[in-house]
Coordinates of C-alpha atoms (C1' of nucleotides) in Angstrom, one line a residue:
Chain V
V3 CA 0.2 -0.2 0.0
V4 CA 3.0 2.3 0.7
A5 CA 4.7 2.0 -2.6
F6 CA 1.3 2.6 -4.5
T7 CA 0.3 5.7 -2.1
T8 CA 3.7 7.3 -3.0
L9 CA 3.3 6.4 -6.6
M10 CA -0.1 7.9 -6.4
D11 CA 1.1 11.0 -4.7
A12 CA 3.6 11.6 -7.2
L13 CA 1.7 11.4 -10.0
C14 CA -0.8 13.6 -8.8
R15 CA 1.9 16.3 -7.9
A16 CA 2.5 15.9 -11.4
G17 CA -0.5 16.9 -12.1
R18 CA -1.6 13.7 -13.7
L19 CA -4.8 13.2 -11.8
H20 CA -6.0 10.6 -14.4
Q21 CA -3.3 8.2 -14.4
A22 CA -3.5 8.4 -10.0
R23 CA -6.7 7.2 -10.7
E24 CA -6.6 4.2 -13.0
L25 CA -3.8 3.6 -10.1
L26 CA -6.5 3.2 -7.7
I27 CA -8.0 0.6 -10.0
E28 CA -5.1 -1.0 -10.6
M29 CA -3.9 -1.6 -6.8
R30 CA -7.3 -3.1 -6.3
R31 CA -6.8 -5.4 -8.9
N32 CA -3.5 -6.2 -7.7
G33 CA -5.3 -7.4 -4.1
C34 CA -3.9 -4.1 -2.4
R35 CA -6.4 -2.5 -0.3
P36 CA -6.4 1.1 -0.9
D37 CA -6.4 2.7 3.1
G38 CA -7.3 6.3 4.5
M39 CA -4.1 8.0 3.2
T40 CA -4.4 6.8 0.0
Y41 CA -8.1 8.0 -0.5
N42 CA -6.5 11.1 1.2
T43 CA -3.9 11.6 -1.6
L44 CA -6.6 11.8 -4.2
I45 CA -9.1 13.7 -3.0
H46 CA -6.5 16.1 -2.0
K47 CA -5.4 17.0 -5.2
Y48 CA -8.9 16.5 -7.0
G49 CA -10.2 18.8 -4.5
D50 CA -7.6 21.4 -5.2
A51 CA -8.7 21.2 -8.8
G52 CA -12.1 22.2 -7.7
D53 CA -13.6 18.6 -9.0
I54 CA -15.7 18.1 -6.0
S55 CA -18.0 15.6 -8.2
V56 CA -14.8 12.9 -8.4
V57 CA -14.3 13.8 -4.5
C58 CA -17.8 12.8 -3.9
E59 CA -17.3 9.7 -5.6
L60 CA -13.9 8.9 -3.7
W61 CA -15.4 10.0 -0.5
E62 CA -18.2 7.2 -1.2
E63 CA -15.6 4.5 -2.7
M64 CA -13.5 5.1 0.7
E65 CA -16.6 4.5 2.7
T66 CA -18.0 1.7 1.6
E67 CA -14.4 0.3 1.4
G68 CA -14.8 0.3 4.9
C69 CA -12.3 3.4 5.9
K70 CA -13.3 6.0 7.6
P71 CA -13.0 9.9 6.5
D72 CA -10.1 11.4 9.5
V73 CA -9.2 14.6 10.1
F74 CA -6.8 14.6 6.9
T75 CA -9.8 13.9 4.8
F76 CA -11.7 16.6 6.3
T77 CA -9.4 19.5 6.8
T78 CA -8.4 18.2 3.0
L79 CA -12.1 19.3 1.6
I80 CA -12.1 22.1 4.2
N81 CA -9.0 23.6 2.9
A82 CA -10.2 22.9 -0.7
L83 CA -13.5 25.0 -0.6
C84 CA -11.7 27.3 1.7
T85 CA -9.2 28.3 -1.3
R86 CA -12.3 28.4 -3.6
G87 CA -14.0 31.0 -1.5
K88 CA -16.9 28.4 -0.2
V89 CA -16.2 29.2 3.4
D90 CA -19.6 28.6 3.9
D91 CA -19.5 24.9 2.9
A92 CA -16.2 24.3 4.8
F93 CA -17.7 25.3 7.8
G94 CA -20.8 22.9 6.9
V95 CA -18.3 20.4 6.5
L96 CA -16.9 21.2 9.8
D97 CA -20.1 20.4 11.2
K98 CA -20.0 17.1 9.5
M99 CA -16.9 16.5 10.8
I100 CA -17.9 17.2 14.6
K101 CA -20.8 15.3 14.6
K102 CA -18.7 12.0 13.2
G103 CA -16.9 12.6 16.3
C104 CA -13.7 14.0 14.3
V105 CA -11.8 16.4 16.2
P106 CA -10.6 19.3 14.0
N107 CA -6.9 20.2 15.0
L108 CA -4.4 23.1 14.1
H109 CA -4.8 22.5 10.4
T110 CA -8.2 22.5 10.3
Y111 CA -8.2 25.7 12.1
N112 CA -5.6 27.4 9.8
S113 CA -7.5 26.7 6.9
L114 CA -11.0 28.1 8.0
I115 CA -8.8 31.0 9.1
G116 CA -7.3 31.2 5.4
G117 CA -10.9 31.0 4.2
L118 CA -12.4 33.4 6.2
I119 CA -9.5 36.1 5.7
K120 CA -9.6 35.6 2.1
S121 CA -13.2 36.2 1.8
N122 CA -12.4 39.7 3.7
R123 CA -14.6 38.3 6.8
L124 CA -11.5 39.1 9.4
E125 CA -13.7 39.6 12.4
E126 CA -15.0 35.9 12.1
A127 CA -11.5 35.2 11.5
Q128 CA -10.6 36.7 14.7
K129 CA -13.4 35.0 16.8
L130 CA -12.4 31.6 15.2
L131 CA -8.4 32.6 16.7
R132 CA -10.1 33.1 19.9
V133 CA -11.9 29.5 19.6
M134 CA -8.8 27.8 18.9
Y135 CA -7.5 29.6 22.1
R136 CA -10.2 28.4 23.9
K137 CA -10.0 24.6 23.1
R138 CA -6.5 25.0 23.6
C139 CA -5.6 24.4 20.2
E140 CA -2.3 26.8 20.0
A141 CA -2.2 29.2 17.0
T142 CA 1.3 29.4 15.6
S143 CA 3.1 31.8 13.6
F144 CA 1.6 29.6 10.9
T145 CA -1.8 31.2 11.6
Y146 CA -0.4 34.5 12.1
N147 CA 1.1 34.4 9.0
L148 CA -2.3 33.9 7.7
F149 CA -3.3 37.5 8.8
L150 CA 0.2 39.1 8.4
D151 CA -0.2 38.4 4.4
H152 CA -3.6 39.9 4.6
Y153 CA -2.9 43.1 5.9
V154 CA 0.4 43.1 3.5
E155 CA -1.9 42.4 0.8
E156 CA -4.2 45.3 1.7
G157 CA -1.5 47.7 2.4
Q158 CA -2.1 48.2 5.7
F159 CA 1.7 48.0 6.6
N160 CA 1.1 49.7 10.3
E161 CA -1.9 47.1 10.8
A162 CA 0.7 44.0 9.8
Y163 CA 3.7 45.3 12.0
Q164 CA 1.5 45.7 14.8
L165 CA 0.6 41.9 14.6
F166 CA 4.1 41.0 13.8
L167 CA 4.9 42.8 17.6
Q168 CA 2.3 40.9 19.1
M169 CA 3.5 37.8 17.9
K170 CA 6.9 38.2 19.6
R171 CA 4.8 39.5 22.7
N172 CA 2.9 36.4 22.7
S173 CA 6.0 34.2 22.5
I174 CA 4.7 33.4 19.0
T175 CA 8.4 33.4 17.4
P176 CA 8.0 35.0 13.8
D177 CA 9.5 32.5 11.5
I178 CA 11.0 33.2 8.0
V179 CA 7.7 33.3 6.4
S180 CA 6.6 36.0 8.9
Y181 CA 9.7 37.5 8.0
N182 CA 9.4 37.5 4.4
I183 CA 5.8 38.6 4.3
C184 CA 7.0 41.9 6.7
I185 CA 9.9 42.4 4.0
E186 CA 7.3 42.3 1.3
G187 CA 5.2 45.0 2.7
L188 CA 7.9 47.4 3.7
G189 CA 9.0 47.2 0.1
K190 CA 5.7 47.7 -1.4
A191 CA 5.8 50.9 0.7
G192 CA 8.8 51.9 -0.4
R193 CA 10.5 51.7 3.4
V194 CA 13.9 50.4 2.1
R195 CA 15.2 51.1 5.2
E196 CA 13.0 49.5 7.6
A197 CA 12.7 46.2 5.4
K198 CA 17.0 46.3 5.6
D199 CA 16.8 46.4 9.0
L200 CA 14.3 43.6 9.6
F201 CA 16.2 41.6 6.9
A202 CA 19.2 41.8 9.1
E203 CA 17.4 41.1 12.2
M204 CA 16.0 38.4 10.9
R205 CA 19.8 37.1 10.3
Q206 CA 20.8 37.9 14.2
L207 CA 18.2 35.3 15.2
G208 CA 19.5 32.8 12.9
F209 CA 17.6 32.5 9.9
S210 CA 18.9 32.2 6.5
P211 CA 17.5 34.1 4.1
D212 CA 15.7 31.9 1.1
V213 CA 15.1 32.7 -2.6
I214 CA 12.0 34.3 -1.7
T215 CA 13.4 36.8 0.7
Y216 CA 16.3 37.7 -1.7
N217 CA 13.4 38.1 -4.3
M218 CA 11.9 40.6 -1.8
M219 CA 14.6 42.5 -1.3
I220 CA 15.9 42.6 -4.5
R221 CA 12.3 44.1 -5.4
C222 CA 12.2 46.5 -3.0
Y223 CA 15.6 47.8 -3.7
G224 CA 14.6 47.2 -7.8
K225 CA 11.2 49.7 -6.9
A226 CA 13.8 52.2 -5.0
V227 CA 15.8 52.6 -7.9
K228 CA 19.0 51.6 -5.6
V229 CA 20.6 49.3 -8.7
D230 CA 23.9 48.9 -7.0
E231 CA 22.2 47.4 -3.7
A232 CA 20.2 44.8 -5.8
I233 CA 23.1 43.7 -7.9
Q234 CA 24.8 43.3 -4.5
L235 CA 22.2 41.5 -3.2
F236 CA 22.2 39.1 -5.9
S237 CA 25.5 38.1 -5.8
E238 CA 25.6 37.3 -2.1
M239 CA 22.3 35.2 -2.9
M240 CA 24.6 33.3 -5.1
D241 CA 27.4 32.6 -2.9
N242 CA 24.9 31.7 -0.1
G243 CA 24.2 28.6 -2.4
C244 CA 20.7 30.2 -3.0
A245 CA 19.6 29.3 -7.0
P246 CA 17.5 32.1 -8.4
Chain E
rU14 C1' 6.4 -1.5 25.3
rG15 C1' 8.1 2.6 22.2
rA16 C1' 10.2 4.8 17.6
rC17 C1' 10.9 4.7 12.2
rU18 C1' 8.2 4.6 5.7
rG19 C1' 3.1 6.9 2.0
rU20 C1' -1.5 12.1 2.7
rA21 C1' -3.8 17.8 4.8
rC22 C1' -2.7 24.4 6.2
rU23 C1' 0.9 30.4 5.1
rU24 C1' 4.8 34.3 2.1
rC25 C1' 8.0 35.7 -4.2
rC26 C1' 8.6 34.0 -9.3
rA27 C1' 8.5 30.4 -13.2
rC28 C1' 6.0 26.2 -15.0
rU29 C1' 2.0 22.4 -16.2
rA30 C1' -3.4 22.0 -16.7
rA31 C1' -8.2 23.8 -18.0

RNA sequence: UGACUGUACUUCCACUAA
């Protein structure tokens, strides 16, 4: 089963959905019973592709084979709905999930918060954050990054920065993604100086800038017509073994 | 008894599919 599932995941990632689904039939023919993970893999990709009808088919196949949908299955579906802006449907799935005795975890909440934010339902997202807290499902930097990105995208850099500080106060260490998002925001706002400071700060804290960080900084300098700095960063990036 | 192998959530760009 593991070998089949691994191959199936690879096919899915390569976008060869159809072959992945054929593989499911193939493995049954070989007397190999697909398990929950196998189905989750397929459901994930079909969900991303927005092919809800196939998702439903797979879901039924799964249940008739005696595989119970688990947190992964539900969260996968919830996430697919959330990224497509169908947040209310996602909450419907959440209800079903809970009724079936399946407990939502951090990933589930993160997906929902992401969906709410994408639909500009910020207050509800914040409300959900409090629900998480009550349920002892602690938000992580991942969760905060969803909010950070939203503020940056809206050009509300002060809000983003406040949140960034708040994270630190709540002893949630910003991760490299948090820094990348903030640097992007500063760059967009033309606040080169501060972007540079943040860039320095992250390195002091032991984060190695990644391709995205460099892209952000280079774009930031480019916008500020500081071509020399941009070029210098570019070569530094290469020196650090970071391929453009 | 426990650990280990395959599946889910966030940031730039490109690619692919429609």
